[in-house]
């Protein structure tokens, strides 16, 4: 039987691909680079009181009492919008926020090209390509237990806890899906407050503060008694993430 | 014969390359790597980040046979994917994981994975580089959280050394574990059955086998298409009128896909009994009886009516299917459990 060798071609392809991708990364501007500090605050419901883990929280719309033990979600593909509407796309921008780990709510991104910026774009969830590209590292490492092994794709948002309104006493929401109608990923664009433009010079730090609201998971979905477990892509995951993602706001930039 | 010629060409090429590169006359082994069969279509696996090396392959083989990747260190991949059975389980309908817990579907044979576009009977896994995650972490299988797998390997100086040889540093990550395992699994190529030799003019088929081949082409090859003996589609095979296991529908959420499962390869099918997604049929005779006489009306439109085969025809088809057994695959020392 005739055979031929592929391995040399594969190695060559690997080398050319890897060199291509580094070339595509934007080169630092001659005027230097600064740092972006992207901070997420979490508030609860209409009262905008601080959201706290492992604390009984009353949901004013559903009447549920909820105690969160896990709240993790992905943000990715951070882009800064310059005053000329061009964007700086942060390379390899995948971040897993885990509210049981306070440090993860503050994301530091170095090598921001010096420029004047007027806003920021953030993807809530993980873009579809990375859901189907095999084994990833860092925030996307499957060892983080945010990847469905049996139905490939990332759990974009994981919320777990207890509630007396749940039949089991627990709630488990593993929300994901990236394709077609079952899409839980959304990219949103935020202007800096009051139309402000912020110039980043060499070694400057740009501080952007976002606010998110875990009560929003239940805004349309309603009480946990409607179903205390979602663990696969589907309409419930789409509804809950859409309500969560659409509420997120930019509160400060300086 | 052709293979011999190719080997000579290959050696000449390697020798020529060597001559120009170093002017040394030491004999050189042929490059280690993936040798796709000439008769097979282009491979599906694509990971330019993961070129195959001997060291990576051997590490992947060690991991495939590593009991430490199960929670209680009792089982490894080969417990349910044994080379003697073309990397299917040892002829049980459902496989026992840690603590004897039974899985939900029949353990599939691992054959020609480089050509497989999706994995598992429902196709829920879309890349070979994340395939081992499911059996390693599933509580019905090896039940080991991935971080624990990484930590165990990190504690083993032999493994640290093997990762260094394979990937340049002794850092152990899930990605490196998966890359190494892919390198091993990609070389699970079965293309040397008696049927393959027959196509190359190097073996003969009996009258019964040739009649079986002809019947197979008429009745089966539409889905079990040469040369891989599957088209990797998802079809209803008419074994149930209602579906306890939604199969493909569980992944796509499309009710039209309920009860569909991936068309399996029939290479080495003699060795991989029992059959169907739940292992309900123990013999090829039962499978042929099913397609001949017993299919439910919800059967795939690609098999619109029962085949109505005579018993002689069934026997001929079975004789043909047994020509797909690849003894060099199931006895290949390269794929066997390494001695330690």
XYZ file of C-alpha atoms in Angstrom, chain A:
254
model
C 0.000 0.000 0.000
C 1.361 3.401 -0.926
C 1.826 5.916 1.796
C 3.300 9.340 2.053
C 4.654 11.539 4.769
C 2.602 14.328 6.213
C 4.588 15.172 9.296
C 7.123 17.448 7.634
C 4.305 19.443 6.075
C 2.581 19.677 9.432
C 5.712 21.034 11.087
C 6.196 23.564 8.305
C 2.555 24.592 8.583
C 2.915 24.944 12.334
C 5.905 27.229 11.955
C 4.290 29.385 9.327
C 1.027 29.680 11.259
C 2.726 30.656 14.471
C 4.899 33.272 12.821
C 1.891 34.710 10.970
C -0.122 35.166 14.119
C 2.650 37.015 15.927
C 3.068 39.317 12.953
C -0.593 40.204 13.080
C -0.360 41.480 16.631
C -0.320 45.258 16.555
C 3.128 46.603 17.156
C 3.489 49.041 20.063
C 3.213 52.640 19.036
C 6.457 54.586 19.107
C 4.981 56.906 21.700
C 4.877 54.071 24.179
C 2.303 51.967 25.907
C 0.075 52.200 28.933
C -2.013 49.865 31.010
C -5.737 49.182 31.114
C -7.221 48.247 34.456
C -10.703 46.829 33.826
C -12.637 46.420 37.053
C -15.980 44.744 37.587
C -18.282 45.682 40.452
C -21.327 43.586 41.225
C -24.545 44.982 42.581
C -27.826 43.372 43.524
C -31.193 44.126 41.988
C -32.869 47.547 41.820
C -31.503 48.698 45.122
C -28.001 48.461 43.718
C -26.747 47.265 47.046
C -23.429 45.411 46.808
C -23.710 41.828 45.631
C -22.206 39.366 48.040
C -21.411 35.705 47.781
C -22.531 33.281 50.489
C -25.086 35.787 51.749
C -28.869 35.476 51.631
C -30.127 37.948 49.032
C -33.791 38.721 48.456
C -34.880 39.021 44.837
C -37.504 41.774 44.704
C -39.117 40.614 41.453
C -39.384 36.889 42.128
C -39.525 36.900 45.920
C -36.817 34.248 46.027
C -34.144 34.139 48.684
C -30.876 33.269 46.986
C -27.455 32.415 48.376
C -24.757 32.254 45.715
C -21.865 29.844 46.260
C -20.477 30.064 42.733
C -20.583 32.928 40.287
C -18.162 32.848 37.382
C -18.360 34.335 33.942
C -16.188 34.965 30.923
C -15.361 38.296 29.380
C -13.269 38.299 26.233
C -12.049 40.192 23.192
C -11.578 43.529 24.934
C -11.157 46.354 22.431
C -10.459 49.998 23.092
C -12.179 52.475 20.789
C -9.989 55.397 19.760
C -11.293 58.886 19.022
C -11.057 58.179 15.269
C -13.284 55.090 15.751
C -10.416 52.703 15.100
C -10.035 49.997 17.723
C -7.142 48.473 19.577
C -7.966 44.751 19.846
C -6.275 43.273 22.890
C -4.596 40.044 21.727
C -5.489 36.756 23.440
C -8.032 38.544 25.572
C -9.844 35.852 27.576
C -10.670 36.413 31.209
C -12.540 34.272 33.719
C -14.062 36.255 36.562
C -14.715 34.205 39.689
C -16.498 36.093 42.438
C -15.048 33.748 45.052
C -11.665 35.128 43.999
C -11.787 38.894 44.483
C -8.585 39.448 42.494
C -10.179 38.079 39.327
C -12.667 40.965 39.187
C -9.813 43.308 38.298
C -8.274 42.612 34.901
C -4.948 44.226 34.052
C -4.031 44.523 30.389
C -0.591 45.819 29.503
C 0.795 47.169 26.232
C -2.111 49.455 25.437
C -0.832 51.697 22.619
C -0.650 55.375 23.501
C -3.684 57.030 21.937
C -6.837 58.948 22.758
C -9.724 56.619 23.576
C -13.426 57.220 23.886
C -14.856 53.832 24.754
C -14.446 50.103 25.165
C -15.914 46.962 23.626
C -16.289 43.800 25.670
C -17.584 40.378 24.672
C -19.571 38.627 27.378
C -18.797 34.961 26.917
C -16.255 33.286 24.631
C -16.364 33.821 20.869
C -17.598 30.860 18.837
C -14.216 30.082 17.258
C -12.574 29.263 20.571
C -15.420 26.945 21.485
C -14.499 24.555 18.683
C -10.723 24.923 18.323
C -9.592 22.101 20.561
C -7.555 22.400 23.712
C -6.925 25.914 25.049
C -4.840 27.318 27.883
C -5.112 30.039 30.532
C -8.630 31.265 31.254
C -9.922 28.844 28.617
C -8.197 25.777 30.102
C -10.819 23.020 30.489
C -9.276 22.318 33.895
C -11.181 25.437 35.026
C -14.353 23.339 34.695
C -16.020 25.929 32.503
C -16.011 23.700 29.387
C -18.586 21.055 28.554
C -16.734 17.856 27.812
C -19.758 16.023 26.374
C -21.173 18.836 24.235
C -18.227 21.020 23.400
C -18.436 24.647 24.261
C -17.748 26.948 27.148
C -20.002 27.542 30.095
C -20.126 31.302 29.607
C -21.675 31.919 33.004
C -21.940 29.578 35.965
C -24.135 30.452 38.941
C -24.766 27.996 41.756
C -26.165 28.300 45.224
C -29.070 27.558 47.503
C -32.630 28.789 47.709
C -35.600 27.640 49.776
C -37.759 28.312 46.719
C -35.971 25.532 44.797
C -37.465 22.062 45.084
C -34.014 20.615 45.733
C -32.866 23.510 47.876
C -30.167 24.268 45.308
C -29.867 26.109 42.047
C -27.397 25.267 39.306
C -27.212 27.417 36.196
C -24.526 26.481 33.680
C -25.227 28.847 30.824
C -23.669 28.528 27.396
C -24.239 28.040 23.698
C -22.566 29.929 20.876
C -24.261 28.931 17.634
C -27.375 29.844 15.719
C -30.442 30.608 17.806
C -28.811 29.268 20.965
C -26.268 32.039 21.338
C -25.358 33.291 24.804
C -22.417 35.426 23.669
C -22.775 39.129 23.108
C -20.358 41.894 22.250
C -21.234 45.264 23.710
C -19.809 48.712 23.174
C -19.595 51.324 25.953
C -18.759 54.996 25.605
C -16.802 56.626 28.385
C -19.049 58.794 30.643
C -20.213 62.169 29.332
C -18.517 61.670 25.995
C -15.114 61.996 27.586
C -11.940 61.232 25.660
C -8.996 59.864 27.602
C -5.442 60.118 26.307
C -3.025 57.402 27.311
C 0.624 58.333 27.203
C 3.561 56.098 27.928
C 3.176 54.359 31.318
C -0.277 55.854 31.927
C -2.986 53.715 33.454
C -6.551 53.796 32.198
C -9.034 52.672 34.861
C -12.400 51.475 33.586
C -15.085 50.380 36.017
C -17.982 48.204 34.942
C -21.028 47.199 36.917
C -22.937 43.925 36.591
C -25.981 42.580 38.372
C -26.419 38.847 39.080
C -30.082 39.414 39.994
C -30.681 39.969 36.278
C -30.450 36.222 35.601
C -34.004 35.977 36.911
C -35.393 39.125 35.283
C -37.376 37.268 32.606
C -36.763 33.697 33.752
C -38.500 34.335 37.068
C -38.256 32.267 40.204
C -35.847 29.366 40.658
C -39.014 27.348 41.177
C -39.444 27.579 37.387
C -36.438 25.314 37.076
C -33.482 25.255 39.414
C -31.138 23.565 36.975
C -29.942 24.608 33.542
C -26.901 22.680 32.425
C -26.925 22.760 28.660
C -27.351 25.264 25.838
C -30.977 26.145 25.230
C -33.599 28.873 25.382
C -33.297 29.280 29.177
C -29.555 29.888 28.917
C -30.132 32.419 26.135
C -32.765 34.280 28.173
C -30.744 34.407 31.384
C -27.478 35.502 29.776
C -29.226 38.065 27.578
C -30.763 39.695 30.661
C -27.449 39.598 32.517
C -25.303 40.857 29.636
C -27.640 43.647 28.554
C -27.674 45.202 32.031
C -23.902 45.588 32.323
C -22.917 49.261 32.377
C -19.792 51.334 32.393
C -19.768 53.530 35.475
C -16.385 55.171 35.412
C -13.334 55.724 33.225
C -10.325 57.809 34.105
